[in-house]
mmCIF file of C-alpha atoms in Angstrom:
data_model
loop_
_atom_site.group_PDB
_atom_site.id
_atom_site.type_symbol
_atom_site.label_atom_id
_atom_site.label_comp_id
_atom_site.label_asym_id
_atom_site.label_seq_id
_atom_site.Cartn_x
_atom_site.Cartn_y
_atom_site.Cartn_z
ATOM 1 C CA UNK A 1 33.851 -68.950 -35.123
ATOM 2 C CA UNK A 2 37.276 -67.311 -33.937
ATOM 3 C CA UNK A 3 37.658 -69.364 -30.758
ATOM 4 C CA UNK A 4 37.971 -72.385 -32.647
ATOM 5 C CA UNK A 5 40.902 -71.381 -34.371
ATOM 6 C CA UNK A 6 42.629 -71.264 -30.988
ATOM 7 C CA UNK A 7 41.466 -74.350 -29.502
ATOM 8 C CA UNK A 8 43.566 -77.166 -28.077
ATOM 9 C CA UNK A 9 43.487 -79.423 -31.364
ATOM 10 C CA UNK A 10 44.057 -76.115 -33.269
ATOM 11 C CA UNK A 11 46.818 -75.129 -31.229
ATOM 12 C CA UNK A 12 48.613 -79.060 -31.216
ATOM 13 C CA UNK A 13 48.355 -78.422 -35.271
ATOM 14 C CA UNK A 14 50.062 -75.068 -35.206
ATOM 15 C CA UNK A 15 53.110 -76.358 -33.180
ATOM 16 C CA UNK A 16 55.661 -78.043 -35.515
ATOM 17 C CA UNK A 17 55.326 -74.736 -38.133
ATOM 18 C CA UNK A 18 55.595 -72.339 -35.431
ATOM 19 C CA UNK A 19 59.077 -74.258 -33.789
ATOM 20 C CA UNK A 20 59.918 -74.199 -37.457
ATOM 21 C CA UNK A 21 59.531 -70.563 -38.250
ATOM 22 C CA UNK A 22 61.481 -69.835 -35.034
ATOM 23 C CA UNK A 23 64.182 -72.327 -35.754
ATOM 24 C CA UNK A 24 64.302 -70.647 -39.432
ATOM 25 C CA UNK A 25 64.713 -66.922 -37.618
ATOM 26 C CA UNK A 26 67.228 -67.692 -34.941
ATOM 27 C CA UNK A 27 69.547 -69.679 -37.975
ATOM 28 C CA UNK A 28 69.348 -66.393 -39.652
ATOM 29 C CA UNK A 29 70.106 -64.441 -36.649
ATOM 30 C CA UNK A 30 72.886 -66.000 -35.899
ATOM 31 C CA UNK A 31 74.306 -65.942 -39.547
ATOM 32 C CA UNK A 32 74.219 -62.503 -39.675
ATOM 33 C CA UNK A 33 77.819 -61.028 -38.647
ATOM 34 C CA UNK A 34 76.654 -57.931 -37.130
ATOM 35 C CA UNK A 35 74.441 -57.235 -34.108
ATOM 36 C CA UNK A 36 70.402 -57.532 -35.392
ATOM 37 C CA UNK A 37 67.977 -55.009 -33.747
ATOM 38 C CA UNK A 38 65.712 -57.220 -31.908
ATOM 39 C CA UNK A 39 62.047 -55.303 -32.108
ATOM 40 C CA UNK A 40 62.549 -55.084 -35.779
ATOM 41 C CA UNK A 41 63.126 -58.981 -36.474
ATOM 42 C CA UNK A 42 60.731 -59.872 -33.542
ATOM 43 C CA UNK A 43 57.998 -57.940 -35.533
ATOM 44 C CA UNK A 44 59.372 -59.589 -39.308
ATOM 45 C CA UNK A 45 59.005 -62.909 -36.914
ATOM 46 C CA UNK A 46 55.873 -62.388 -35.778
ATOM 47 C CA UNK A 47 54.284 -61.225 -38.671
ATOM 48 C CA UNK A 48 55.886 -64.570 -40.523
ATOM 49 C CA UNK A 49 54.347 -66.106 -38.090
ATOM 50 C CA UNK A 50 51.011 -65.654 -38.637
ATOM 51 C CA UNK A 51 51.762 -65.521 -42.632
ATOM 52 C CA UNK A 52 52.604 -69.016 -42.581
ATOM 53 C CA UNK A 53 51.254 -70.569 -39.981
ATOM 54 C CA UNK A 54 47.892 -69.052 -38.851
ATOM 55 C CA UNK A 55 46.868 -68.384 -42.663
ATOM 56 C CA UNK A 56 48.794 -71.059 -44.638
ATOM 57 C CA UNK A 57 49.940 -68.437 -47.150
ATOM 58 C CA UNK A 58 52.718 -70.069 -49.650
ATOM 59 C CA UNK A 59 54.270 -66.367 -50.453
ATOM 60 C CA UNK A 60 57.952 -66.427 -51.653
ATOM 61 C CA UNK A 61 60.273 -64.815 -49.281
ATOM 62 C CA UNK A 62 60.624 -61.629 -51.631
ATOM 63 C CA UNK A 63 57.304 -60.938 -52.146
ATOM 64 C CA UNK A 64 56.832 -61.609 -47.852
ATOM 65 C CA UNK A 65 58.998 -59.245 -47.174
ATOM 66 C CA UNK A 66 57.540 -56.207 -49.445
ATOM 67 C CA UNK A 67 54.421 -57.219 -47.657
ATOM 68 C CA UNK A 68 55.996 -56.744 -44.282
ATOM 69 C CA UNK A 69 56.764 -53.636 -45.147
ATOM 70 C CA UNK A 70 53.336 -52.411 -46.840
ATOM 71 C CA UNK A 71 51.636 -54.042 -43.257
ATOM 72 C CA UNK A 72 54.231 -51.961 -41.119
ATOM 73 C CA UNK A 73 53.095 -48.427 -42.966
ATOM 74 C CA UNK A 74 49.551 -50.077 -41.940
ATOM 75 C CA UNK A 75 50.180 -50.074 -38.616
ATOM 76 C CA UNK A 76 52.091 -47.141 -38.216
ATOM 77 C CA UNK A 77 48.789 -44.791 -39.563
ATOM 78 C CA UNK A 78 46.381 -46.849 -37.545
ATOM 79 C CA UNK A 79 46.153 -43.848 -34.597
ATOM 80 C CA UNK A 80 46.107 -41.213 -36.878
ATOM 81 C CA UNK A 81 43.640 -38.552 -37.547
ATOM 82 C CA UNK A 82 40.853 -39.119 -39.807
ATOM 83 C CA UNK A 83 41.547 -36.518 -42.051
ATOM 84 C CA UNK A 84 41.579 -37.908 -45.940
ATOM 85 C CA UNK A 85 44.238 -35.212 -47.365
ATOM 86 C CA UNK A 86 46.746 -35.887 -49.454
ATOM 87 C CA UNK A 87 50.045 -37.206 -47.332
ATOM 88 C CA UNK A 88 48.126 -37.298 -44.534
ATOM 89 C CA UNK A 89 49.181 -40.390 -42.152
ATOM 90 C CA UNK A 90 45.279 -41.143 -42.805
ATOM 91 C CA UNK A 91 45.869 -41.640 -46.080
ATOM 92 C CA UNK A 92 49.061 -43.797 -46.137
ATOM 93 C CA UNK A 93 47.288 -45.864 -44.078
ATOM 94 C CA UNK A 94 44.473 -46.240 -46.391
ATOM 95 C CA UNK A 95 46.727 -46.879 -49.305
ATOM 96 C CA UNK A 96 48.555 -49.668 -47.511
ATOM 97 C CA UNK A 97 45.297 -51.331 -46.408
ATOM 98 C CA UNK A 98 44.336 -51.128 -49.844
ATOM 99 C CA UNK A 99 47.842 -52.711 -51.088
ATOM 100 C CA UNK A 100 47.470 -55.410 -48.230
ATOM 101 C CA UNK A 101 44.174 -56.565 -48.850
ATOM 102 C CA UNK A 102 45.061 -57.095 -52.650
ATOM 103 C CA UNK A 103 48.016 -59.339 -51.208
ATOM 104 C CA UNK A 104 45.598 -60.915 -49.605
ATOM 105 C CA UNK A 105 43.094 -61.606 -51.920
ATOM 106 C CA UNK A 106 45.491 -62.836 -54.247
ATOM 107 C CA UNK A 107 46.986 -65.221 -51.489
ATOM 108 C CA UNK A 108 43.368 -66.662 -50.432
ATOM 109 C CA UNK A 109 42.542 -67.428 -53.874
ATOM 110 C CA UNK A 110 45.850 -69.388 -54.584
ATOM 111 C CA UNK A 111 44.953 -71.172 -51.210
ATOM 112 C CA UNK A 112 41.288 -71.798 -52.273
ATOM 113 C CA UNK A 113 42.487 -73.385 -55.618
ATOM 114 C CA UNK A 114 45.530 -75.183 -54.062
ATOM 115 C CA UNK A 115 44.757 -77.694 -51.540
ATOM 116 C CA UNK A 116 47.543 -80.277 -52.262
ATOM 117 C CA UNK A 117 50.363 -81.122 -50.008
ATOM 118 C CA UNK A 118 48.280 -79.973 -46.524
ATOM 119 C CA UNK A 119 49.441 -81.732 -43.994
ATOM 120 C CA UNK A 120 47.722 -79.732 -41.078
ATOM 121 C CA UNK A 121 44.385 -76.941 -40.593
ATOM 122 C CA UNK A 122 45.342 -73.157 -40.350
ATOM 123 C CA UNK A 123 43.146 -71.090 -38.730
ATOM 124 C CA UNK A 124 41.979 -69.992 -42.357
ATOM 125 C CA UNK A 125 40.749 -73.703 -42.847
ATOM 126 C CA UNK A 126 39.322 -73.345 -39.937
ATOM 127 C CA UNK A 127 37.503 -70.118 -40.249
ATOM 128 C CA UNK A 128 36.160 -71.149 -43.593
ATOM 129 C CA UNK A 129 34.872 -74.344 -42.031
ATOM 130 C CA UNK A 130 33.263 -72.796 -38.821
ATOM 131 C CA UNK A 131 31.611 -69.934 -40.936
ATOM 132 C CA UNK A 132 29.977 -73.349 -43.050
ATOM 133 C CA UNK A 133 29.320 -74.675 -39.818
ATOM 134 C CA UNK A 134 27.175 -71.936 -38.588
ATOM 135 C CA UNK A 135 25.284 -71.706 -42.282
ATOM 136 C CA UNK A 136 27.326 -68.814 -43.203
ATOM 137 C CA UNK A 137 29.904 -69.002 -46.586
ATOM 138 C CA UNK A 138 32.211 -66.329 -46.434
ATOM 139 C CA UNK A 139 32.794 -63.585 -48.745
ATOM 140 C CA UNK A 140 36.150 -62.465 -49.975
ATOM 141 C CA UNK A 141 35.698 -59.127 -47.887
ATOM 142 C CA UNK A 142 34.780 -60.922 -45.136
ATOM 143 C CA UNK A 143 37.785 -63.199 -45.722
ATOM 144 C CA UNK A 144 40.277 -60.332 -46.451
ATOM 145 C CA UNK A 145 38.629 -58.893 -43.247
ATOM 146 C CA UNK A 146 39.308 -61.692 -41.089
ATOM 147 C CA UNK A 147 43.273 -62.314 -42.357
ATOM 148 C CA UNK A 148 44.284 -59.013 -41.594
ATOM 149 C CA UNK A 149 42.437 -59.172 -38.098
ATOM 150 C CA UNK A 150 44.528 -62.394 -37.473
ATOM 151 C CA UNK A 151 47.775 -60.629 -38.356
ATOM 152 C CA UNK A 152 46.899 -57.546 -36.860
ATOM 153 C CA UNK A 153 45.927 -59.541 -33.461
ATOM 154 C CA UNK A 154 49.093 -61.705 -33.764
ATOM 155 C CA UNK A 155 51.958 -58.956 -34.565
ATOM 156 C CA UNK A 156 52.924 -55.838 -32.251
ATOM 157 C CA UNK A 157 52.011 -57.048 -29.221
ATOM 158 C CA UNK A 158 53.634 -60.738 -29.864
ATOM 159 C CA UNK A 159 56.993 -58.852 -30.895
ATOM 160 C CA UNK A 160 56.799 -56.395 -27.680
ATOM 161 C CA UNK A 161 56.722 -59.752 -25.705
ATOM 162 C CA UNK A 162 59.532 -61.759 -27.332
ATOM 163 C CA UNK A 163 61.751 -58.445 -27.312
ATOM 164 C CA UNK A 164 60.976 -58.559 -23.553
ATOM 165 C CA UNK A 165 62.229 -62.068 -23.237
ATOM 166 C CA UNK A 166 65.045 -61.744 -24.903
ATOM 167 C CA UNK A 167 66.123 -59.036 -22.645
ATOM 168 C CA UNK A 168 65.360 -60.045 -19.600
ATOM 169 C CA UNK A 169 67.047 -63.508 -20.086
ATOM 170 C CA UNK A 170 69.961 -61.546 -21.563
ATOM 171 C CA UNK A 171 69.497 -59.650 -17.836
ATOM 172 C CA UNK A 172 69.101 -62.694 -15.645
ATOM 173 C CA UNK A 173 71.401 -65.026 -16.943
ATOM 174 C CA UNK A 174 70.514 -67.387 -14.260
ATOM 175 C CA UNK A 175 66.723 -67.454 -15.235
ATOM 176 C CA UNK A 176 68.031 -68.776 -18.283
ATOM 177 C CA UNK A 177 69.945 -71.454 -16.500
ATOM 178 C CA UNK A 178 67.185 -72.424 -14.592
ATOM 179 C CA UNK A 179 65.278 -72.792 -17.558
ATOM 180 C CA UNK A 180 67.817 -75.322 -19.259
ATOM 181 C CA UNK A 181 67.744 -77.532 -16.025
ATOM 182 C CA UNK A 182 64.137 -78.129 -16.378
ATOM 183 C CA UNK A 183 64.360 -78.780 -20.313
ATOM 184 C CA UNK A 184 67.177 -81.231 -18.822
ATOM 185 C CA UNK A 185 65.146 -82.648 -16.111
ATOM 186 C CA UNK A 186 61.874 -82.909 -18.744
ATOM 187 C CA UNK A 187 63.920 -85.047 -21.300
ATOM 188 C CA UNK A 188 63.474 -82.031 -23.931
ATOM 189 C CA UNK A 189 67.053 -81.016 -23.452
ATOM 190 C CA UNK A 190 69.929 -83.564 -24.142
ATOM 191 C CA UNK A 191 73.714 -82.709 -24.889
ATOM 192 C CA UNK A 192 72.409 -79.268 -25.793
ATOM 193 C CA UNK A 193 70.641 -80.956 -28.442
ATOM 194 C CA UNK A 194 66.570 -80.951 -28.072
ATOM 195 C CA UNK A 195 65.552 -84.113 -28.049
ATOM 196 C CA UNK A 196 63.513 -85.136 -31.288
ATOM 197 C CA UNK A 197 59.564 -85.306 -30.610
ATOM 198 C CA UNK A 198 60.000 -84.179 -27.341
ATOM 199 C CA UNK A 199 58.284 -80.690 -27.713
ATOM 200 C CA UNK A 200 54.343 -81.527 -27.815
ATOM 201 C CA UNK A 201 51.773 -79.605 -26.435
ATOM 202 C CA UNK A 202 51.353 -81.256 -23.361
ATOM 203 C CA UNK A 203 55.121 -81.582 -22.734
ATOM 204 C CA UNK A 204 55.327 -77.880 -22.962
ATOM 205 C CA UNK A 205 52.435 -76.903 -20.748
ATOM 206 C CA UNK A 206 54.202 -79.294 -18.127
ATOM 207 C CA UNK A 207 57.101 -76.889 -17.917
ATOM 208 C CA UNK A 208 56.396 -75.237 -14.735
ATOM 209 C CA UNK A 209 59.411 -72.658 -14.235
ATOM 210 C CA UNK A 210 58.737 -71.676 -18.202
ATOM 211 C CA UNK A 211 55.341 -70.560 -17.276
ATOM 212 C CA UNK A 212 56.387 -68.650 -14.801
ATOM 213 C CA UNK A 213 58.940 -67.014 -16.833
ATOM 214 C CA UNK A 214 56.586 -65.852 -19.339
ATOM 215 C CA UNK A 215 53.986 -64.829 -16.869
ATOM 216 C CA UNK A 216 56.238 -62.803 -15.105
ATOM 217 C CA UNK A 217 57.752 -61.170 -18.760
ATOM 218 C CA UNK A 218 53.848 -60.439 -19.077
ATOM 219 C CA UNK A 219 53.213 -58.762 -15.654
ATOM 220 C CA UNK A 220 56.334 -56.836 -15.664
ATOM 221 C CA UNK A 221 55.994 -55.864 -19.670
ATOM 222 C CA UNK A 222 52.846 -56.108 -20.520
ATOM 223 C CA UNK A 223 52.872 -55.102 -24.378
ATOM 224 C CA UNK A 224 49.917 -52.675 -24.583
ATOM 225 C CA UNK A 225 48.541 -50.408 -21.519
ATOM 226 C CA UNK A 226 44.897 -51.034 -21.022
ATOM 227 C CA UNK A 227 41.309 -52.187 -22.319
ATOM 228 C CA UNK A 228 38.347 -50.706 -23.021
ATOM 229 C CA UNK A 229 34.584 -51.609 -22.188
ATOM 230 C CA UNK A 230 31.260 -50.532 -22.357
ATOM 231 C CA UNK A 231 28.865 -50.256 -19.301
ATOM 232 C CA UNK A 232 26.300 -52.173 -19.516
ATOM 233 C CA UNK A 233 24.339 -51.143 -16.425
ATOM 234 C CA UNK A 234 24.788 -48.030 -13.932
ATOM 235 C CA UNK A 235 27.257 -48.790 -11.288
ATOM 236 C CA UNK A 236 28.974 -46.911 -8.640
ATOM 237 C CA UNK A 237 32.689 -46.824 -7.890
ATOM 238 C CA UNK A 238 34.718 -44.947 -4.811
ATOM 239 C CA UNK A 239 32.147 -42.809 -4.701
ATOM 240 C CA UNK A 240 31.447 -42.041 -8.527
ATOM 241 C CA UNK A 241 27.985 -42.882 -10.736
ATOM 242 C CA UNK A 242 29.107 -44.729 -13.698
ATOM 243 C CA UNK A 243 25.967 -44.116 -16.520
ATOM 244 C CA UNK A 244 25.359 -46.950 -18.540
ATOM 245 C CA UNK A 245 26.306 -46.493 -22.096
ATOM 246 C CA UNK A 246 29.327 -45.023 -21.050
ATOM 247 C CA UNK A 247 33.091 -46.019 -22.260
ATOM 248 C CA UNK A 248 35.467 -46.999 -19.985
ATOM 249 C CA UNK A 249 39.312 -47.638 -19.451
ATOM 250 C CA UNK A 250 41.061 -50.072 -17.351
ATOM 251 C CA UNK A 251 44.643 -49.569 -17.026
ATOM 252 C CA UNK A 252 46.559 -53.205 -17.035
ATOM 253 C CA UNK A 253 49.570 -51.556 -15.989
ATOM 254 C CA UNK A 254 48.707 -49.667 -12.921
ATOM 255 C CA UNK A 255 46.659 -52.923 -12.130
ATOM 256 C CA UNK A 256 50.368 -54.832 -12.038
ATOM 257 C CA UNK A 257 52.006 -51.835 -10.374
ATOM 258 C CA UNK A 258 49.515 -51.118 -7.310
ATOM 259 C CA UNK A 259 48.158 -54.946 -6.876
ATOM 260 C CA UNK A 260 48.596 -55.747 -3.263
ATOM 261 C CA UNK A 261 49.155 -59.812 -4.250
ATOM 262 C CA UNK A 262 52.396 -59.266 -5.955
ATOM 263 C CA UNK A 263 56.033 -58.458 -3.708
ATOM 264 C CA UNK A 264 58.286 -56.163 -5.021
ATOM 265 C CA UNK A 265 56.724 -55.420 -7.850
ATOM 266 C CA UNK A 266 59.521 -53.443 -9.953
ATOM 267 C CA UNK A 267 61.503 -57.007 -9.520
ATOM 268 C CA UNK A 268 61.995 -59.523 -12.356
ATOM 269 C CA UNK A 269 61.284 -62.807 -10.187
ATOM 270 C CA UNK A 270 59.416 -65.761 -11.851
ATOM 271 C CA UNK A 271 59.133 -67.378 -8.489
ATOM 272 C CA UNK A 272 56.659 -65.224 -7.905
ATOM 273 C CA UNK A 273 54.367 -67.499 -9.881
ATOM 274 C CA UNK A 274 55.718 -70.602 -8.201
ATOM 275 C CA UNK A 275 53.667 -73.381 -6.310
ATOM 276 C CA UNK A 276 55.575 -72.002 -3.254
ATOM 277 C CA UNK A 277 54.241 -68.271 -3.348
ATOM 278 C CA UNK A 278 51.270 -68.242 -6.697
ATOM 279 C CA UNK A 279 50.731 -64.437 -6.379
ATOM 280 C CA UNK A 280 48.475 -64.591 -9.439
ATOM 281 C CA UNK A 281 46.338 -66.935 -7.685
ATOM 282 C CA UNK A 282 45.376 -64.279 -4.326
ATOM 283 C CA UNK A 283 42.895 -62.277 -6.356
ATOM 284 C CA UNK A 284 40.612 -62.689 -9.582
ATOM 285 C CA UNK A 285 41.678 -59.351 -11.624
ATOM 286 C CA UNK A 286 44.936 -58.759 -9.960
ATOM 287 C CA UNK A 287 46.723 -60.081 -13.292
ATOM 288 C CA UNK A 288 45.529 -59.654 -16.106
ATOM 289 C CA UNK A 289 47.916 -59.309 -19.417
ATOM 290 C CA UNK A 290 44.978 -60.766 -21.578
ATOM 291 C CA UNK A 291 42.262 -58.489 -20.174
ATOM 292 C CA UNK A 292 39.228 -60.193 -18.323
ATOM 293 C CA UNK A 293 35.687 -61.537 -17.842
ATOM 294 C CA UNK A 294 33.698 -62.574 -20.994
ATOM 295 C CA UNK A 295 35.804 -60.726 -23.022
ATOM 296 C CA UNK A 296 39.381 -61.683 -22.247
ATOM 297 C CA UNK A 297 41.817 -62.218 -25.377
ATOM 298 C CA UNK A 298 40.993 -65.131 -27.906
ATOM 299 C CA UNK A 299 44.055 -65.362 -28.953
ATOM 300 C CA UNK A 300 46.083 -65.352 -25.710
ATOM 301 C CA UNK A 301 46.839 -69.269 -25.363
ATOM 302 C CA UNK A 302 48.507 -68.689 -28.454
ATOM 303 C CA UNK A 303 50.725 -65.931 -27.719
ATOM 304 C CA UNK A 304 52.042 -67.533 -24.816
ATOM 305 C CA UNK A 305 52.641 -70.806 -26.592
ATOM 306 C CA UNK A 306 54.487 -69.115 -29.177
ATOM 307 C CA UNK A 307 56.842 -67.328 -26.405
ATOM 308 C CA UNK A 308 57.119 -70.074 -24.594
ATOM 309 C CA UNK A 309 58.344 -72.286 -28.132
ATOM 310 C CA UNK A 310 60.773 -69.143 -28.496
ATOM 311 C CA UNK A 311 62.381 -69.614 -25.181
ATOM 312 C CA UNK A 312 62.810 -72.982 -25.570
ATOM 313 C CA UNK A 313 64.814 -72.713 -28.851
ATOM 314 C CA UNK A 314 66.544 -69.547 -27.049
ATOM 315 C CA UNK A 315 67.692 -71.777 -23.671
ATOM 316 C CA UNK A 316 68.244 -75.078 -26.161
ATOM 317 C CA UNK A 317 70.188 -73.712 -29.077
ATOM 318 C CA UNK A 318 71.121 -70.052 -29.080
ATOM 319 C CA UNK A 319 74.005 -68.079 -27.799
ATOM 320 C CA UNK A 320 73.694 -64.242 -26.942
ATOM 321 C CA UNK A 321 75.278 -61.327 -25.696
ATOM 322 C CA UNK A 322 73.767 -58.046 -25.558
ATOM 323 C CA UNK A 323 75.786 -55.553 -28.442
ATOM 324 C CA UNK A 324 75.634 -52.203 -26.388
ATOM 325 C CA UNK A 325 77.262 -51.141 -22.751
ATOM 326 C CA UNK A 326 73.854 -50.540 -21.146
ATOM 327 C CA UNK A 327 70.354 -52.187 -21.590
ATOM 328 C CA UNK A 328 68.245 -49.306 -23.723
ATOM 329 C CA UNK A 329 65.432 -47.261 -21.944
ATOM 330 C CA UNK A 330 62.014 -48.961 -22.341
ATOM 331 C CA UNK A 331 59.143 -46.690 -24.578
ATOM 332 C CA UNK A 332 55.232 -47.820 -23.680
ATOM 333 C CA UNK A 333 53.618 -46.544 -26.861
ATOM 334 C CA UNK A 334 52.545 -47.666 -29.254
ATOM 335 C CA UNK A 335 53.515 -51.140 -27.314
ATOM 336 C CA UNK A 336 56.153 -51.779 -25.031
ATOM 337 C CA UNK A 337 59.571 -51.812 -26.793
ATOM 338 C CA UNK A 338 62.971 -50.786 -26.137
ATOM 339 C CA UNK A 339 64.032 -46.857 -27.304
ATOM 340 C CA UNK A 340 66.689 -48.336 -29.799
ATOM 341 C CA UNK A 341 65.147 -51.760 -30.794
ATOM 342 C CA UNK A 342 67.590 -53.656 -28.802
ATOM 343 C CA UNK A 343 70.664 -54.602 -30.245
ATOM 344 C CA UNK A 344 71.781 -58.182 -29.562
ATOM 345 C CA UNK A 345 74.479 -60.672 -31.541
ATOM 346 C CA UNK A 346 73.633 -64.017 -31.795
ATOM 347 C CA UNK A 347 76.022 -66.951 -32.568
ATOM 348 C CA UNK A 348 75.681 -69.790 -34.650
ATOM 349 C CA UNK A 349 76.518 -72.979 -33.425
ATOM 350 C CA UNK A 350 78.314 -76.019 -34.790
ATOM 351 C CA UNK A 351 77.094 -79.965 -35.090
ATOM 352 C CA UNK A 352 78.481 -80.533 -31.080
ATOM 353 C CA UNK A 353 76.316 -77.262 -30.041
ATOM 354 C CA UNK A 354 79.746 -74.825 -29.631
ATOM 355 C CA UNK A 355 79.868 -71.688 -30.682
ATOM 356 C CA UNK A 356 81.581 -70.534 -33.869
ATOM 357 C CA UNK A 357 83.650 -67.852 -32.874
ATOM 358 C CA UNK A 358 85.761 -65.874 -35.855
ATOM 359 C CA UNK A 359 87.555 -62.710 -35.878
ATOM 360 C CA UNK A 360 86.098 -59.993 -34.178
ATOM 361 C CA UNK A 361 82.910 -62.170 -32.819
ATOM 362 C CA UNK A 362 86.268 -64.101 -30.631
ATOM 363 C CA UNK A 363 86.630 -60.937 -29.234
ATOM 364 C CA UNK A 364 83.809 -59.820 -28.021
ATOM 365 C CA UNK A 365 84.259 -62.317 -24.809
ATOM 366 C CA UNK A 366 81.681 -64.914 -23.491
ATOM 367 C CA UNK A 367 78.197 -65.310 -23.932
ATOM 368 C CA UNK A 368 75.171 -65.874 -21.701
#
């Protein structure tokens, strides 16, 4: 039922509200006079994101933004003991699922009852439709259930990515060149302008060099550390007896790190994923940033088309400069984020696509 809410057709649907939900944040970004804290408004985006466009939900920006902040409390008591004492981190976490799921229920049933003005299937439609499909109707629970799994699935490691792409075309300044002149060379990108209609599905999975980008973001910061499995049959590994039944854990990170396929491995270097060189290609579980096998990630066609709608709208229409001296150290729990958030100032940008430079944002010199 879930894979059809990431199919192709699903997926063409999804595009004009996601570029619009980006287009929405980086205007705001760029409005604000002071420097934002990337992480933070990657995870508000992200968690917009799937708000309005996987589930449809017509919540007024107040109300959005009180449950961002219910969902974040969520999130932050997920790994937490399971001990049900008062103030416990166990607790919180209970109460904020509890809040959540009222949110929710309360947003489904204004969705059930309002079906006007649709001009596209979320993946709420769609779930609803598949669960007919296979002679199953949904129940609230189960539809509260599956909502908060599609957030959930769509939010921390989604901001952990776009946080990485912002910095490391904030680092590599010619990446993000590079990444114009195809837009350019496509007919996407015109007089810094993108080029109405231009950005379908199949336009943007023609964009070689962005793929590569955002495959090498991936490899180098993957957002979460590992997987786990169970073992289905006995097995033996460097010299060890594996029981069936057992649990394991396999690390995605040392994977990247100690992979023989890929050169230089600490190096940011999309070209690695070029025709030329196609390191990913020399080995079946060398890269893996979705997991693997039968069980790789659902949802992982559209994470990457979301990051790779991001850094189109980044390379088309945004101006940036990084706020501090020095890049901030990098934390890898609970995903992969910078130690401070990092803090970035974007610049709007007037009707011929120049920035709009005033008082102290003049001084602060030029931009990438």
């Amino acid at each position: 039922v879930f894979s059809k809410i990431f199919s192709h057709e699903a997926l063409e649907s999804y595009l004009p509200k996601i570029q619009l939900v980006i287009k929405d944040t980086l205007r705001a970004w760029s409005s604000n006079p002071e420097p934002i804290n990337v992480y933070h408004e990657a995870q508000k985006l992200t968690f917009r994101m799937a708000i309005r466009v996987l589930l449809g939900f017509r919540i007024p920006d107040e109300e959005l933004g009180r449950l961002f902040e219910v969902y974040q409390q969520f999130v932050e008591n997920v790994f937490s003991l399971p001990m049900d004492l008062p103030f416990s981190g166990y607790r919180r976490g209970i109460r904020a699922r509890e809040t959540l799921q009222k949110g929710l229920e309360k947003a489904i049933q204004e969705k059930l009852q309002n079906t006007q003005g649709k001009d596209y299937a979320d993946a709420l439609d769609i779930l609803i439709e598949s669960g007919k499909e296979h002679g199953k109707e949904l129940t609230m629970q189960e539809l509260k259930d599956g909502t908060l799994e599609l957030i959930f699935a769509a939010y921390a490691t989604t901001a952990s990515a776009s946080t990485s792409l912002i910095m490391q075309l904030l680092k590599h300044p010619r990446v993000l060149e590079k990444l114009r002149e195809e837009l350019r060379s496509k007919g996407i990108l015109h007089n810094g302008c993108i080029c109405e209609g231009s950005l379908r599905l199949d336009n943007i999975n023609s964009l070689h060099y962005l793929d590569c980008v955002i495959k090498e973001v991936l490899r180098l910061f993957t957002p979460i550390s590992g997987g786990y499995r169970t073992v289905l049959q006995t097995f033996e590994l460097d010299g060890f007896q594996i029981p069936k039944g057992w649990s394991v854990m396999y690390s995605i990170r040392d994977t990247h790190d100690t992979a023989p396929v890929f050169k230089d491995v600490d190096v940011f270097d999309p070209d690695r994923f070029g025709q030329g060189r196609s390191e990913d290609k020399d080995g079946r579980f060398h890269y893996l940033p979705f997991g693997g096998g039968v069980r790789t990630c659902l949802g992982k066609h559209l994470a990457k088309l979301f990051l790779k709608a991001l850094a189109i709208e980044l390379a088309s229409t945004s101006r940036f400069e990084l706020a501090t001296r020095t890049f901030p150290k990098i934390t890898l729990v609970p995903v992969v984020h910078p130690v401070d958030g990092l803090k970035v100032k974007f610049f709007g940008l007037d009707s011929n696509q120049n920035e709009i430079l005033t008082g102290t944002d003049a001084m602060l010199g030029a931009t990438v």
